[in-house]
CSV table of C-alpha atoms and ligand atoms in Angstrom, one decimal:
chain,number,residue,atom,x,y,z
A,1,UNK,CA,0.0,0.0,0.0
A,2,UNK,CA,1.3,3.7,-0.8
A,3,UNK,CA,1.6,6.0,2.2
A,4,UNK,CA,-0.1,9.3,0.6
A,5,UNK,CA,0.9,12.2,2.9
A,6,UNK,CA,-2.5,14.4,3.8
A,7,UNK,CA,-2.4,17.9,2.9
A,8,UNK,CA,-4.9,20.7,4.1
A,9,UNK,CA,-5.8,23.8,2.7
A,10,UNK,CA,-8.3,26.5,3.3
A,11,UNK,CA,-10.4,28.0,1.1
A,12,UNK,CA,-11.1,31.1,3.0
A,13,UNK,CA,-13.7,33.2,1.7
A,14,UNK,CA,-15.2,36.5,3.4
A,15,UNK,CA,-18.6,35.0,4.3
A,16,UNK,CA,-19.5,31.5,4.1
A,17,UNK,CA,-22.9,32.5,3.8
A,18,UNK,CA,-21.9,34.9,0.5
A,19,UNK,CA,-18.6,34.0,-0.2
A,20,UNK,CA,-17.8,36.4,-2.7
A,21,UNK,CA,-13.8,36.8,-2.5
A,22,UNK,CA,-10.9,34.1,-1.4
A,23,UNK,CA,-8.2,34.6,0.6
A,24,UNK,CA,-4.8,33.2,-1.5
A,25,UNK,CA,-1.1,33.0,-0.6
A,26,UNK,CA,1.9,33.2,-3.0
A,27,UNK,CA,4.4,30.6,-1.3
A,28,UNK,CA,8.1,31.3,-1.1
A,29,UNK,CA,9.5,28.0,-1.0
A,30,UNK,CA,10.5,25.2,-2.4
A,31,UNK,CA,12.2,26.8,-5.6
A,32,UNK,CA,9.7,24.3,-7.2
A,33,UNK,CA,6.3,26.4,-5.8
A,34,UNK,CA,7.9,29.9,-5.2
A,35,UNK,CA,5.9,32.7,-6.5
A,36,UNK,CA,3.3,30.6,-7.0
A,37,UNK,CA,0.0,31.0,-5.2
A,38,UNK,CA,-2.1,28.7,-3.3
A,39,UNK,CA,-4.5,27.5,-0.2
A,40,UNK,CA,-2.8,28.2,3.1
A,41,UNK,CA,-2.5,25.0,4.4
A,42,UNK,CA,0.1,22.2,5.0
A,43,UNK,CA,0.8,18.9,6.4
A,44,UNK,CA,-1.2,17.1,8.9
A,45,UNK,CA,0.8,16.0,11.7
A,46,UNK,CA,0.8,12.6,13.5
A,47,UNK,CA,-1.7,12.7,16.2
A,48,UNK,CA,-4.3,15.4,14.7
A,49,UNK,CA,-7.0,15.2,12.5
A,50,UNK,CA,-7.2,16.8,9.3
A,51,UNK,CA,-9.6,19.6,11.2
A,52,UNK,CA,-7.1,20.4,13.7
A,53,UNK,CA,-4.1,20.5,11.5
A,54,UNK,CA,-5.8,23.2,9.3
A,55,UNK,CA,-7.2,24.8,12.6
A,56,UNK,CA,-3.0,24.9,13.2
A,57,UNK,CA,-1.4,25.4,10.1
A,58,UNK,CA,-3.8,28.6,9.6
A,59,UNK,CA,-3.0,29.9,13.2
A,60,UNK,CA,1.0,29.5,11.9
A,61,UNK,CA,1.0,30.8,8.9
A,62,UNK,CA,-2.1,33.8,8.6
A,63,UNK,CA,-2.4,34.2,12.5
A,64,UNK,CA,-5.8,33.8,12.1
A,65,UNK,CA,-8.8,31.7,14.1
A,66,UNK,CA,-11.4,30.2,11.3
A,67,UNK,CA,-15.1,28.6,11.3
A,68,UNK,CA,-14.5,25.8,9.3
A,69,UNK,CA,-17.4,25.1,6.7
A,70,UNK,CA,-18.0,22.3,4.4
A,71,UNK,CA,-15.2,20.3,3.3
A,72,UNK,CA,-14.7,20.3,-1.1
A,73,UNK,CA,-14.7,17.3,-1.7
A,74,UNK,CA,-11.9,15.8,-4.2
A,75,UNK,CA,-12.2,12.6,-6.2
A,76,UNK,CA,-10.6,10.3,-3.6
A,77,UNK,CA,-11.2,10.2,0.7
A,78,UNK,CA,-7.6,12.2,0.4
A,79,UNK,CA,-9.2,15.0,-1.6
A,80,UNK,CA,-7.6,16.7,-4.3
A,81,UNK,CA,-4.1,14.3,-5.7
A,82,UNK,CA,-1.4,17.0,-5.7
A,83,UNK,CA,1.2,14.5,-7.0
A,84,UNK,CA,2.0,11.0,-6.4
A,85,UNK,CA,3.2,11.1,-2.6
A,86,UNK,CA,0.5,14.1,-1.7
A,87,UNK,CA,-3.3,14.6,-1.1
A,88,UNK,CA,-4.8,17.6,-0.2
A,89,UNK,CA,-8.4,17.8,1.5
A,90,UNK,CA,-9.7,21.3,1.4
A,91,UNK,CA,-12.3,23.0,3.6
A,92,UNK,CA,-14.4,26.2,3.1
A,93,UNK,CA,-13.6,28.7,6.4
A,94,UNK,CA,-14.0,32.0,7.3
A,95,UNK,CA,-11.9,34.1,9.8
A,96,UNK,CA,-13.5,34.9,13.7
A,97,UNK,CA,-10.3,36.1,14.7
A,98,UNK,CA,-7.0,38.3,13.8
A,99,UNK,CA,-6.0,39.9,11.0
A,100,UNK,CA,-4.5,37.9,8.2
A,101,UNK,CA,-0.2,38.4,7.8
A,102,UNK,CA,1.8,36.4,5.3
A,103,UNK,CA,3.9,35.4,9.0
A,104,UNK,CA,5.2,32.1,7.3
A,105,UNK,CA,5.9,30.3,3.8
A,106,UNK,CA,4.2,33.3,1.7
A,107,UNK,CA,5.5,36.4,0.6
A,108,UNK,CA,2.0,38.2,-0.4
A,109,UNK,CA,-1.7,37.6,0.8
A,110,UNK,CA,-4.4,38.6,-1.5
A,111,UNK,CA,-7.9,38.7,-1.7
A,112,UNK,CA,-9.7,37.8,-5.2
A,113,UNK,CA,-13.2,38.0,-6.1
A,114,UNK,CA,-14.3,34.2,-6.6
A,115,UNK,CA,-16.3,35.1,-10.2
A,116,UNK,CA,-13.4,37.1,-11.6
A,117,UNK,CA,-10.7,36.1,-14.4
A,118,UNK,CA,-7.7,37.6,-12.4
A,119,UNK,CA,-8.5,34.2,-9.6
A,120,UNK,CA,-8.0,31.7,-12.5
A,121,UNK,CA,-5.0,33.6,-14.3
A,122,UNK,CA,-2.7,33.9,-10.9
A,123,UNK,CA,-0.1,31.4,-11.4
A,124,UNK,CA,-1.6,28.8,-8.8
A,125,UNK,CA,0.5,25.5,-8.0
A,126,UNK,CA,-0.9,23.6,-11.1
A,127,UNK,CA,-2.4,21.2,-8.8
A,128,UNK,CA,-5.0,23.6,-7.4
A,129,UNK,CA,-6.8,24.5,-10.8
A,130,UNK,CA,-8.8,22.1,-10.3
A,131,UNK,CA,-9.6,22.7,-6.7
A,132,UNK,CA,-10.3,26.3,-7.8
A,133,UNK,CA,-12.7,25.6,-10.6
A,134,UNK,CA,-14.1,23.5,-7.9
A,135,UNK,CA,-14.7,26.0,-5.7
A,136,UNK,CA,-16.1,28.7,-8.7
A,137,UNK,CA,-18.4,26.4,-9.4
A,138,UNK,CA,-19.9,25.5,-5.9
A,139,UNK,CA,-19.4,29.6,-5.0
A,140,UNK,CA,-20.9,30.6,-8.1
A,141,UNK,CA,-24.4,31.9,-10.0
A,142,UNK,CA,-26.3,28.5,-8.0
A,143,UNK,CA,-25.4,30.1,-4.4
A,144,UNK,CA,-27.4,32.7,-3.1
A,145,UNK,CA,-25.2,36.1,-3.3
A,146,UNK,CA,-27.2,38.4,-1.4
B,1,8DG,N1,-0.4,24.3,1.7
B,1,8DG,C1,-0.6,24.0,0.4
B,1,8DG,N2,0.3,23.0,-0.1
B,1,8DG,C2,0.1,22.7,-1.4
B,1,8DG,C3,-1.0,23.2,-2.2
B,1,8DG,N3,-0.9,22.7,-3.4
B,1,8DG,C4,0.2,21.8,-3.4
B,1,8DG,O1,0.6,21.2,-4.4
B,1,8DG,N4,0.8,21.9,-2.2
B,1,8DG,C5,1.9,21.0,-1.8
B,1,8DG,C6,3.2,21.9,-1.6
B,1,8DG,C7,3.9,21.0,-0.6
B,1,8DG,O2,4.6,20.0,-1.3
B,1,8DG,C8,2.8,20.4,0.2
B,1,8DG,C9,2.4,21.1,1.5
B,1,8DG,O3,3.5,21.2,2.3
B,1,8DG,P1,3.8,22.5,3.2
B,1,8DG,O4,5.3,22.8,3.0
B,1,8DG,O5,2.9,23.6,2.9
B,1,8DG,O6,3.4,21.9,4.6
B,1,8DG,P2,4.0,22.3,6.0
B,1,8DG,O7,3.9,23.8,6.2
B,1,8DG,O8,3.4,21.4,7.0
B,1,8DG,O9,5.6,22.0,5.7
B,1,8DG,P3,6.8,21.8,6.6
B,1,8DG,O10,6.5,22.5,7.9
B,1,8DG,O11,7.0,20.4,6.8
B,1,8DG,O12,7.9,22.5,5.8
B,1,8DG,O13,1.7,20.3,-0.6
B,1,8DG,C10,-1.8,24.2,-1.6
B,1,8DG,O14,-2.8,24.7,-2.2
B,1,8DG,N5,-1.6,24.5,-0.3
């Protein structure tokens, strides 16, 4: 059996009643994934479930405290395949507490408008394009934008 190492990300949107913008991160390293943007997120350690890894790795990295919404589903129980050693499972959250700060592994926070062409042309780790179509579509015309 291959050991897939369990990624989470967050798709953090202003309102996960309206979600009308995501929060993204432009990641400094590896060379590999500098520059390129992404879900905050990151490994799941040993002892913690996927929940409280995200809960963590979004406290580290944004200094933020999140509601945690639905998860988006990927194709497999480990989410989204990011390559052949990684999985990603990716929830919908929205920030309670703090500020958001680039304080670890990104250079630049931004937030885009979820319907807009400038979220699908950022140069995203080529393995999230389809975890951000995902999330157009389920944000998109169908959901109630107030
Ligand atoms: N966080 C995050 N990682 C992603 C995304 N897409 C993608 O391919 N990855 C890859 C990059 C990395 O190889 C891996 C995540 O590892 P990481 O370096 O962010 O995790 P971490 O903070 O726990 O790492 P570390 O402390 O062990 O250095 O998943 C994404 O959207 N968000």
């Amino acid at each position: 059996m291959t050991f897939i190492k369990q990624i989470v990300g967050g798709a953090l949107v202003d309102s996960l009643m309206a979600p009308r913008k995501l929060l993204v991160g432009r990641r400094t390293a590896p060379p590999e994934f500098a520059g390129m943007w992404e879900f905050p997120g990151g490994k799941v350690e040993s002892g913690e479930s996927a929940q409280q890894g995200l809960h963590r790795e979004l406290a580290e990295e944004l200094g933020v405290e999140v509601i945690l919404g639905e998860e988006l589903a990927g194709p497999t129980a480990e989410g989204w395949p990011l390559n052949n050693k990684a999985s990603m499972r990716v929830w919908l959250g929205e920030i309670v507490a703090g500020t958001p700060k680039p304080l670890e592994d990104h250079d630049e926070l931004r937030w885009v408008c979820l319907d807009s062409n400038e979220l699908l042309e950022l140069p995203w780790i080529p393995a999230d394009l389809p975890i951000v179509r995902a999330l157009m579509a389920r944000t998109g015309p169908a959901t109630s934008r107030g």
